[in-house]
Short mmCIF file of C-alpha atoms and ligand atoms in Angstrom, two decimals:
data_model
loop_
_atom_site.label_atom_id
_atom_site.label_comp_id
_atom_site.label_asym_id
_atom_site.label_seq_id
_atom_site.Cartn_x
_atom_site.Cartn_y
_atom_site.Cartn_z
CA UNK A 634 20.44 12.53 -17.64
CA UNK A 635 19.21 9.80 -20.00
CA UNK A 636 15.71 9.43 -21.44
CA UNK A 637 12.91 9.87 -18.93
CA UNK A 638 10.94 6.77 -17.92
CA UNK A 639 7.49 6.95 -19.51
CA UNK A 640 4.88 5.80 -16.99
CA UNK A 641 1.16 5.13 -17.45
CA UNK A 642 -1.11 5.04 -14.38
CA UNK A 643 -3.63 2.18 -14.58
CA UNK A 644 -6.62 2.89 -12.32
CA UNK A 645 -7.19 6.28 -10.74
CA UNK A 646 -8.14 6.46 -7.06
CA UNK A 647 -6.25 7.53 -3.92
CA UNK A 648 -3.03 5.70 -4.80
CA UNK A 649 -3.34 6.75 -8.47
CA UNK A 650 -3.52 10.43 -7.42
CA UNK A 651 -0.43 9.93 -5.24
CA UNK A 652 1.46 8.28 -8.11
CA UNK A 653 0.62 11.20 -10.41
CA UNK A 654 2.06 13.67 -7.88
CA UNK A 655 5.13 11.49 -7.24
CA UNK A 656 5.92 11.13 -10.97
CA UNK A 657 5.49 14.87 -11.49
CA UNK A 658 8.00 15.47 -8.67
CA UNK A 659 10.61 13.05 -10.14
CA UNK A 660 13.17 14.42 -12.58
CA UNK A 661 13.79 11.06 -14.30
CA UNK A 662 10.15 10.13 -15.07
CA UNK A 663 7.25 11.45 -17.07
CA UNK A 664 3.53 10.65 -16.85
CA UNK A 665 2.53 9.60 -20.37
CA UNK A 666 -1.15 9.05 -19.53
CA UNK A 667 -3.81 7.57 -17.27
CA UNK A 668 -5.95 4.57 -18.13
CA UNK A 669 -9.17 3.81 -16.28
CA UNK A 670 -12.40 1.84 -16.54
CA UNK A 671 -14.09 5.22 -16.35
CA UNK A 672 -12.05 7.76 -18.37
CA UNK A 673 -14.85 10.37 -18.18
CA UNK A 674 -14.72 10.40 -14.35
CA UNK A 675 -10.93 10.86 -14.44
CA UNK A 676 -11.08 13.59 -17.12
CA UNK A 677 -13.69 15.45 -15.06
CA UNK A 678 -11.51 15.23 -11.95
CA UNK A 679 -8.39 16.43 -13.82
CA UNK A 680 -10.25 19.41 -15.29
CA UNK A 681 -8.22 21.55 -17.70
CA UNK A 682 -5.23 19.25 -18.16
CA UNK A 683 -3.36 17.94 -21.18
CA UNK A 684 -2.85 14.49 -19.60
CA UNK A 685 -4.12 11.77 -21.97
CA UNK A 686 -6.84 9.62 -20.36
CA UNK A 687 -7.88 6.39 -22.10
CA UNK A 688 -9.99 3.27 -21.55
CA UNK A 689 -7.98 0.63 -19.66
CA UNK A 690 -9.68 -2.16 -21.64
CA UNK A 691 -8.32 -0.90 -24.99
CA UNK A 692 -4.84 -2.18 -24.17
CA UNK A 693 -3.61 -2.23 -27.78
CA UNK A 694 -4.87 1.35 -28.26
CA UNK A 695 -3.32 2.94 -25.19
CA UNK A 696 -0.01 1.07 -25.33
CA UNK A 697 0.31 2.37 -28.91
CA UNK A 698 -0.85 5.95 -28.23
CA UNK A 699 0.92 6.52 -24.92
CA UNK A 700 3.94 4.28 -25.62
CA UNK A 701 4.67 3.70 -21.91
CA UNK A 702 7.82 1.96 -20.68
CA UNK A 703 5.70 0.55 -17.87
CA UNK A 704 2.40 0.94 -16.04
CA UNK A 705 1.92 1.50 -12.31
CA UNK A 706 -1.22 -0.45 -11.40
CA UNK A 707 -3.33 1.45 -8.86
CA UNK A 708 -6.47 -0.72 -8.82
CA UNK A 709 -7.83 -2.29 -5.63
CA UNK A 710 -6.30 -5.53 -4.38
CA UNK A 711 -9.52 -7.40 -3.68
CA UNK A 712 -11.05 -7.61 -7.15
CA UNK A 713 -9.17 -5.28 -9.58
CA UNK A 714 -5.53 -6.42 -9.50
CA UNK A 715 -6.11 -10.22 -9.64
CA UNK A 716 -7.78 -9.63 -13.04
CA UNK A 717 -5.99 -6.51 -14.33
CA UNK A 718 -2.47 -7.54 -13.21
CA UNK A 719 -1.87 -10.65 -15.38
CA UNK A 720 -3.79 -9.09 -18.30
CA UNK A 721 -1.57 -5.99 -18.34
CA UNK A 722 1.70 -7.79 -17.54
CA UNK A 723 1.17 -9.73 -20.79
CA UNK A 724 1.52 -6.40 -22.66
CA UNK A 725 4.02 -4.26 -20.72
CA UNK A 726 6.10 -4.11 -17.56
CA UNK A 727 4.16 -3.31 -14.39
CA UNK A 728 4.52 -2.25 -10.76
CA UNK A 729 1.73 -2.74 -8.19
CA UNK A 730 0.91 -2.66 -4.48
CA UNK A 731 -1.22 -5.85 -4.22
CA UNK A 732 -1.73 -6.16 -0.47
CA UNK A 733 -3.83 -9.28 0.09
CA UNK A 734 -1.02 -10.93 2.09
CA UNK A 735 -2.40 -14.50 2.05
CA UNK A 736 -2.89 -14.42 -1.73
CA UNK A 737 0.56 -13.05 -2.62
CA UNK A 738 2.05 -16.47 -3.59
CA UNK A 739 -0.82 -17.11 -6.06
CA UNK A 740 -0.67 -13.56 -7.43
CA UNK A 741 3.11 -13.86 -7.82
CA UNK A 742 2.68 -17.05 -9.89
CA UNK A 743 0.04 -15.51 -12.17
CA UNK A 744 2.13 -12.37 -12.72
CA UNK A 745 5.35 -14.37 -13.19
CA UNK A 746 3.81 -16.45 -15.97
CA UNK A 747 2.25 -13.46 -17.77
CA UNK A 748 5.45 -11.40 -17.55
CA UNK A 749 7.81 -14.27 -18.48
CA UNK A 750 5.77 -15.26 -21.52
CA UNK A 751 5.88 -11.67 -22.83
CA UNK A 752 9.45 -10.76 -21.78
CA UNK A 753 8.21 -8.12 -19.29
CA UNK A 754 9.08 -7.36 -15.67
CA UNK A 755 6.24 -7.32 -13.11
CA UNK A 756 7.17 -5.91 -9.70
CA UNK A 757 4.37 -6.88 -7.33
CA UNK A 758 3.12 -6.18 -3.82
CA UNK A 759 5.19 -3.16 -2.99
CA UNK A 760 4.35 -0.16 -0.83
CA UNK A 761 4.94 -0.09 2.94
CA UNK A 762 3.20 -3.34 3.98
CA UNK A 763 3.61 -5.47 1.98
CA UNK A 764 6.73 -3.76 0.72
CA UNK A 765 9.18 -2.00 3.01
CA UNK A 766 7.97 -3.95 6.07
CA UNK A 767 8.35 -7.27 4.21
CA UNK A 768 11.98 -6.40 3.53
CA UNK A 769 12.52 -5.38 7.16
CA UNK A 770 11.00 -8.68 8.40
CA UNK A 771 13.37 -10.66 6.17
CA UNK A 772 16.42 -8.57 7.19
CA UNK A 773 15.61 -8.82 10.91
CA UNK A 774 14.98 -12.57 10.83
CA UNK A 775 18.19 -13.14 8.82
CA UNK A 776 20.39 -10.94 11.01
CA UNK A 777 19.13 -12.08 14.44
CA UNK A 778 19.00 -15.87 14.52
CA UNK A 779 15.67 -17.40 15.60
CA UNK A 780 13.95 -14.06 16.07
CA UNK A 781 10.30 -13.41 15.23
CA UNK A 782 9.56 -9.98 13.69
CA UNK A 783 6.32 -8.32 14.90
CA UNK A 784 4.31 -5.61 13.13
CA UNK A 785 2.49 -2.83 14.98
CA UNK A 786 0.25 -0.29 13.27
CA UNK A 787 -1.20 3.03 14.44
CA UNK A 788 1.56 4.31 16.71
CA UNK A 789 0.46 7.94 17.08
CA UNK A 790 -2.07 9.08 19.68
CA UNK A 791 -4.83 9.25 17.06
CA UNK A 792 -3.88 5.85 15.58
CA UNK A 793 -3.77 4.96 11.88
CA UNK A 794 -6.67 5.10 9.44
CA UNK A 795 -7.51 1.60 8.20
CA UNK A 796 -9.20 1.99 4.83
CA UNK A 797 -10.32 -1.66 4.60
CA UNK A 798 -11.94 -1.60 8.06
CA UNK A 799 -13.58 1.79 7.38
CA UNK A 800 -14.99 0.32 4.19
CA UNK A 801 -16.31 -2.75 6.07
CA UNK A 802 -18.25 -0.48 8.49
CA UNK A 803 -19.68 1.60 5.64
CA UNK A 804 -21.25 -1.56 4.21
CA UNK A 805 -23.41 -2.11 7.34
CA UNK A 806 -27.07 -1.13 6.75
CA UNK A 807 -27.84 2.15 8.55
CA UNK A 808 -24.26 3.48 8.27
CA UNK A 809 -23.86 6.64 6.20
CA UNK A 810 -20.11 7.17 6.66
CA UNK A 811 -17.32 5.84 8.88
CA UNK A 812 -13.62 5.98 9.72
CA UNK A 813 -11.74 3.29 11.65
CA UNK A 814 -8.49 4.03 13.44
CA UNK A 815 -6.19 1.20 14.51
CA UNK A 816 -4.13 1.66 17.67
CA UNK A 817 -1.10 -0.38 18.71
CA UNK A 818 -1.20 -1.60 22.35
CA UNK A 819 1.86 -0.07 24.13
CA UNK A 820 2.05 -3.02 26.60
CA UNK A 821 2.44 -5.46 23.71
CA UNK A 822 5.19 -3.31 22.15
CA UNK A 823 7.02 -3.30 25.50
CA UNK A 824 6.71 -7.11 25.75
CA UNK A 825 8.11 -7.60 22.24
CA UNK A 826 11.00 -5.20 22.91
CA UNK A 827 11.93 -7.17 26.02
CA UNK A 828 12.66 -10.22 23.81
CA UNK A 829 11.77 -13.89 24.01
CA UNK A 830 9.36 -13.88 21.03
CA UNK A 831 6.22 -13.61 23.23
CA UNK A 832 2.99 -15.26 22.07
CA UNK A 833 0.47 -12.45 21.48
CA UNK A 834 -3.03 -12.65 20.05
CA UNK A 835 -4.25 -10.11 17.49
CA UNK A 836 -6.41 -8.51 20.21
CA UNK A 837 -3.45 -8.16 22.55
CA UNK A 838 -1.46 -6.24 19.92
CA UNK A 839 -4.05 -3.72 18.65
CA UNK A 840 -7.37 -2.10 19.50
CA UNK A 841 -9.83 -0.44 17.15
CA UNK A 842 -11.62 2.90 17.34
CA UNK A 843 -14.60 3.62 15.08
CA UNK A 844 -16.25 6.94 14.21
CA UNK A 845 -19.63 6.34 12.60
CA UNK A 846 -22.23 8.60 11.00
CA UNK A 847 -25.68 6.96 11.04
CA UNK A 848 -28.54 7.25 8.57
CA UNK A 849 -31.52 9.09 10.14
CA UNK A 850 -33.56 5.94 10.79
CA UNK A 851 -30.69 3.70 11.94
CA UNK A 852 -30.61 1.79 15.25
CA UNK A 853 -27.31 2.81 16.93
CA UNK A 854 -27.30 -0.22 19.26
CA UNK A 855 -27.75 -2.67 16.39
CA UNK A 856 -24.98 -1.02 14.34
CA UNK A 857 -22.59 -1.09 17.33
CA UNK A 858 -23.31 -4.80 17.93
CA UNK A 859 -22.77 -5.59 14.22
CA UNK A 860 -19.42 -3.78 14.22
CA UNK A 861 -18.14 -5.36 17.43
CA UNK A 862 -19.10 -8.89 16.36
CA UNK A 863 -17.76 -8.70 12.79
CA UNK A 864 -15.49 -11.77 12.46
CA UNK A 865 -11.77 -11.09 11.78
CA UNK A 866 -12.31 -7.33 11.35
CA UNK A 867 -13.45 -6.42 14.90
CA UNK A 868 -14.48 -9.48 16.93
CA UNK A 869 -10.92 -10.35 18.07
CA UNK A 870 -10.20 -6.78 19.23
CA UNK A 871 -11.24 -4.34 21.94
CA UNK A 872 -13.39 -2.04 19.81
CA UNK A 873 -14.67 1.41 20.78
CA UNK A 874 -17.56 2.81 18.73
CA UNK A 875 -18.27 6.57 18.62
CA UNK A 876 -21.27 8.04 16.80
CA UNK A 877 -20.69 11.50 15.32
CA UNK A 878 -22.31 13.79 12.74
CA UNK A 879 -21.14 14.02 9.13
CA UNK A 880 -19.89 17.57 9.76
CA UNK A 881 -17.82 16.44 12.77
CA UNK A 882 -16.38 13.58 10.75
CA UNK A 883 -15.50 15.83 7.80
CA UNK A 884 -13.81 18.40 10.04
CA UNK A 885 -11.97 15.98 12.34
CA UNK A 886 -10.77 13.41 9.87
CA UNK A 887 -9.19 14.66 6.68
CA UNK A 888 -6.43 12.78 4.86
CA UNK A 889 -5.20 9.23 5.36
CA UNK A 890 -2.67 9.21 8.24
CA UNK A 891 -1.07 5.86 9.06
CA UNK A 892 2.17 4.30 10.16
CA UNK A 893 3.70 1.40 11.98
CA UNK A 894 6.83 -0.44 12.92
CA UNK A 895 8.55 -3.80 12.65
CA UNK A 896 10.28 -4.93 15.84
CA UNK A 897 12.51 -7.96 16.27
CA UNK A 898 14.20 -8.57 19.60
CA UNK A 899 16.40 -11.51 20.57
CA UNK A 900 20.02 -12.44 21.04
CA UNK A 901 23.08 -13.05 18.89
CA UNK A 902 24.75 -16.48 18.98
CA UNK A 903 26.87 -15.70 22.07
CA UNK A 904 23.85 -14.42 23.99
CA UNK A 905 24.25 -10.65 23.57
CA UNK A 906 21.01 -8.69 23.24
CA UNK A 907 20.01 -7.82 19.67
CA UNK A 908 17.12 -5.63 18.62
CA UNK A 909 16.07 -4.21 15.25
CA UNK A 910 13.29 -1.67 14.84
CA UNK A 911 12.07 0.05 11.71
CA UNK A 912 9.32 2.67 11.87
CA UNK A 913 7.29 4.60 9.29
CA UNK A 914 4.94 7.52 10.02
CA UNK A 915 2.88 8.67 7.08
CA UNK A 916 0.74 11.82 6.83
CA UNK A 917 -0.98 10.06 3.91
CA UNK A 918 -0.98 6.29 3.42
CA UNK A 919 -1.79 6.39 -0.36
CA UNK A 920 0.77 9.17 -1.02
CA UNK A 921 3.43 7.16 0.84
CA UNK A 922 2.53 4.00 -1.07
CA UNK A 923 2.78 6.00 -4.30
CA UNK A 924 6.25 7.26 -3.39
CA UNK A 925 7.44 3.69 -2.92
CA UNK A 926 5.77 2.59 -6.17
CA UNK A 927 7.57 5.17 -8.33
CA UNK A 928 10.97 4.21 -6.88
CA UNK A 929 10.14 0.64 -7.94
CA UNK A 930 9.39 1.93 -11.46
CA UNK A 931 13.03 3.01 -11.65
CA UNK A 932 14.10 -0.45 -10.45
CA UNK A 933 11.83 -2.11 -13.00
CA UNK A 934 13.62 -0.34 -15.86
CA UNK A 935 16.98 -1.48 -14.49
CA UNK A 936 15.82 -5.10 -14.20
CA UNK A 937 14.61 -4.85 -17.81
CA UNK A 938 17.99 -3.44 -18.86
CA UNK A 939 19.64 -6.45 -17.16
CA UNK A 940 17.59 -8.67 -19.50
CA UNK A 941 15.32 -9.95 -16.71
CA UNK A 942 11.69 -10.98 -17.11
CA UNK A 943 8.99 -12.38 -14.81
CA UNK A 944 7.70 -11.32 -11.40
CA UNK A 945 9.81 -9.69 -8.67
CA UNK A 946 9.19 -8.36 -5.18
CA UNK A 947 11.13 -5.86 -3.09
CA UNK A 948 13.06 -8.87 -1.72
CA UNK A 949 14.59 -9.54 -5.15
CA UNK A 950 15.74 -6.01 -6.00
CA UNK A 951 19.15 -4.48 -5.15
CA UNK A 952 18.45 -1.29 -3.10
CA UNK A 953 20.66 0.79 -5.42
CA UNK A 954 18.11 0.13 -8.19
CA UNK A 955 15.53 2.30 -6.34
CA UNK A 956 17.72 5.39 -6.30
CA UNK A 957 18.38 7.90 -9.06
CA UNK A 958 21.86 8.46 -7.64
CA UNK A 959 24.93 6.93 -9.30
CA UNK A 960 26.99 4.21 -7.60
CA UNK A 961 29.70 6.79 -6.79
CA UNK A 962 27.13 9.11 -5.17
CA UNK A 963 25.58 6.25 -3.20
CA UNK A 964 28.98 5.07 -1.89
CA UNK A 965 29.91 8.60 -0.87
CA UNK A 966 26.59 9.63 0.68
CA UNK A 967 25.17 6.52 2.30
CA UNK A 968 27.81 3.88 2.93
N1 NAP B 1497 1.20 -2.29 -0.16
C1 NAP B 1497 0.81 -1.26 0.54
O1 NAP B 1497 1.50 -0.81 1.48
C2 NAP B 1497 -0.48 -0.57 0.23
C3 NAP B 1497 -0.84 0.57 0.96
C4 NAP B 1497 -2.02 1.23 0.62
C5 NAP B 1497 -2.84 0.74 -0.38
N2 NAP B 1497 -2.47 -0.40 -1.05
C6 NAP B 1497 -3.33 -0.95 -2.12
O2 NAP B 1497 -3.72 0.05 -3.02
C7 NAP B 1497 -5.01 -0.28 -3.51
C8 NAP B 1497 -5.66 0.96 -4.06
O3 NAP B 1497 -5.99 1.84 -2.99
P1 NAP B 1497 -6.82 3.17 -3.24
O4 NAP B 1497 -6.98 3.83 -1.93
O5 NAP B 1497 -6.24 3.92 -4.37
O6 NAP B 1497 -8.22 2.57 -3.70
P2 NAP B 1497 -9.38 3.34 -4.43
O7 NAP B 1497 -9.27 4.83 -4.22
O8 NAP B 1497 -10.65 2.67 -4.05
O9 NAP B 1497 -9.10 3.06 -6.00
C9 NAP B 1497 -9.12 1.76 -6.53
C10 NAP B 1497 -9.74 1.80 -7.93
O10 NAP B 1497 -11.12 2.15 -7.83
C11 NAP B 1497 -11.50 2.98 -8.91
N3 NAP B 1497 -12.04 4.23 -8.34
C12 NAP B 1497 -11.40 5.12 -7.54
N4 NAP B 1497 -12.20 6.14 -7.20
C13 NAP B 1497 -13.39 5.91 -7.81
C14 NAP B 1497 -14.63 6.59 -7.86
N5 NAP B 1497 -14.81 7.76 -7.23
N6 NAP B 1497 -15.64 6.03 -8.55
C15 NAP B 1497 -15.47 4.87 -9.20
N7 NAP B 1497 -14.31 4.16 -9.21
C16 NAP B 1497 -13.29 4.68 -8.52
C17 NAP B 1497 -10.24 3.25 -9.74
O11 NAP B 1497 -10.23 2.40 -10.88
P3 NAP B 1497 -10.68 2.96 -12.32
O12 NAP B 1497 -9.93 4.23 -12.55
O13 NAP B 1497 -10.36 1.88 -13.27
O14 NAP B 1497 -12.17 3.22 -12.22
C18 NAP B 1497 -9.10 2.85 -8.82
O15 NAP B 1497 -8.00 2.31 -9.50
C19 NAP B 1497 -5.72 -0.88 -2.29
O16 NAP B 1497 -6.66 -1.84 -2.69
C20 NAP B 1497 -4.62 -1.52 -1.52
O17 NAP B 1497 -4.65 -2.88 -1.79
C21 NAP B 1497 -1.31 -1.04 -0.76
#
């Protein structure tokens, strides 16, 4: 085996923890350090550990001390990555899971410029969605002419934990804690599978289930009304609100389970039925995202070796670049 890929983690939260575990489980990579806006918090969490933790803002310092081949950016998509991404891509190659779908073209342009100007590779917006599901949408729509790929989330009986929606509920005055589970509507899945690219509203495809812990003085009715009428987040959906105690919430809801599928159903040119489905079920959304991110770190090094620079997405990367198997092994095992 050649030299191990030296990876720095930039930003340490749920995805950062998953990336640490995924690097430690990979034989071709090594964690050279963690950089954070709050190194003391991270050091405290790591306890007795010899992992180097440095201030993310001292870019010259940590790129020199840790000498990473690349950084996996684990900051939040709403306010962290739009600032941190281009700043860091100007200094080293990066991989991130930026998931603000509507903003991806702008983010791509900013990262492309920063990475091109510095000769680095910036792989953006990977994970499972955007990421694997983006690739599946492109494959399905290229392989079945005229088909529309649909995404469904929360396929299991308990649904999938939506971190963004849970966060939105926690910001309502009177709410102490909350979890929001998204459920796919089985009738909508059946309609999509039967073909014909049906027109479905957001509310016809999913419903939302909320588990809320109230502050002592809170008005339950007012909180429920606020949740159900929240534009975009809940207003378009059938939303069920359950009030529970903090103990019940802690016991019932540990971890970050999620999952979903992409379905495309239509016909080939001569009229034969054609359906593609791709499904993911994750015990932990951030751990799954982390697993995808580290495979992209491998691909990033190969793009660099090819002399490439600029921004890339999963759509631009040959699948063999994600694997640590040789071409011979891939041909034998998977073709
Ligand atoms: N593409 C996909 O499929 C996919 C899937 C899941 C998530 N994501 C993306 O991944 C992003 C990160 O998710 P996440 O769950 O890791 O978010 P998170 O736990 O909130 O962490 C985001 C950042 O917040 C800071 N932070 C974390 N815990 C903190 C604490 N206790 N106190 C103060 N600051 C803290 C960390 O930055 P510092 O260390 O600098 O303080 C961290 O990098 C999300 O915004 C989402 O966009 C993408």
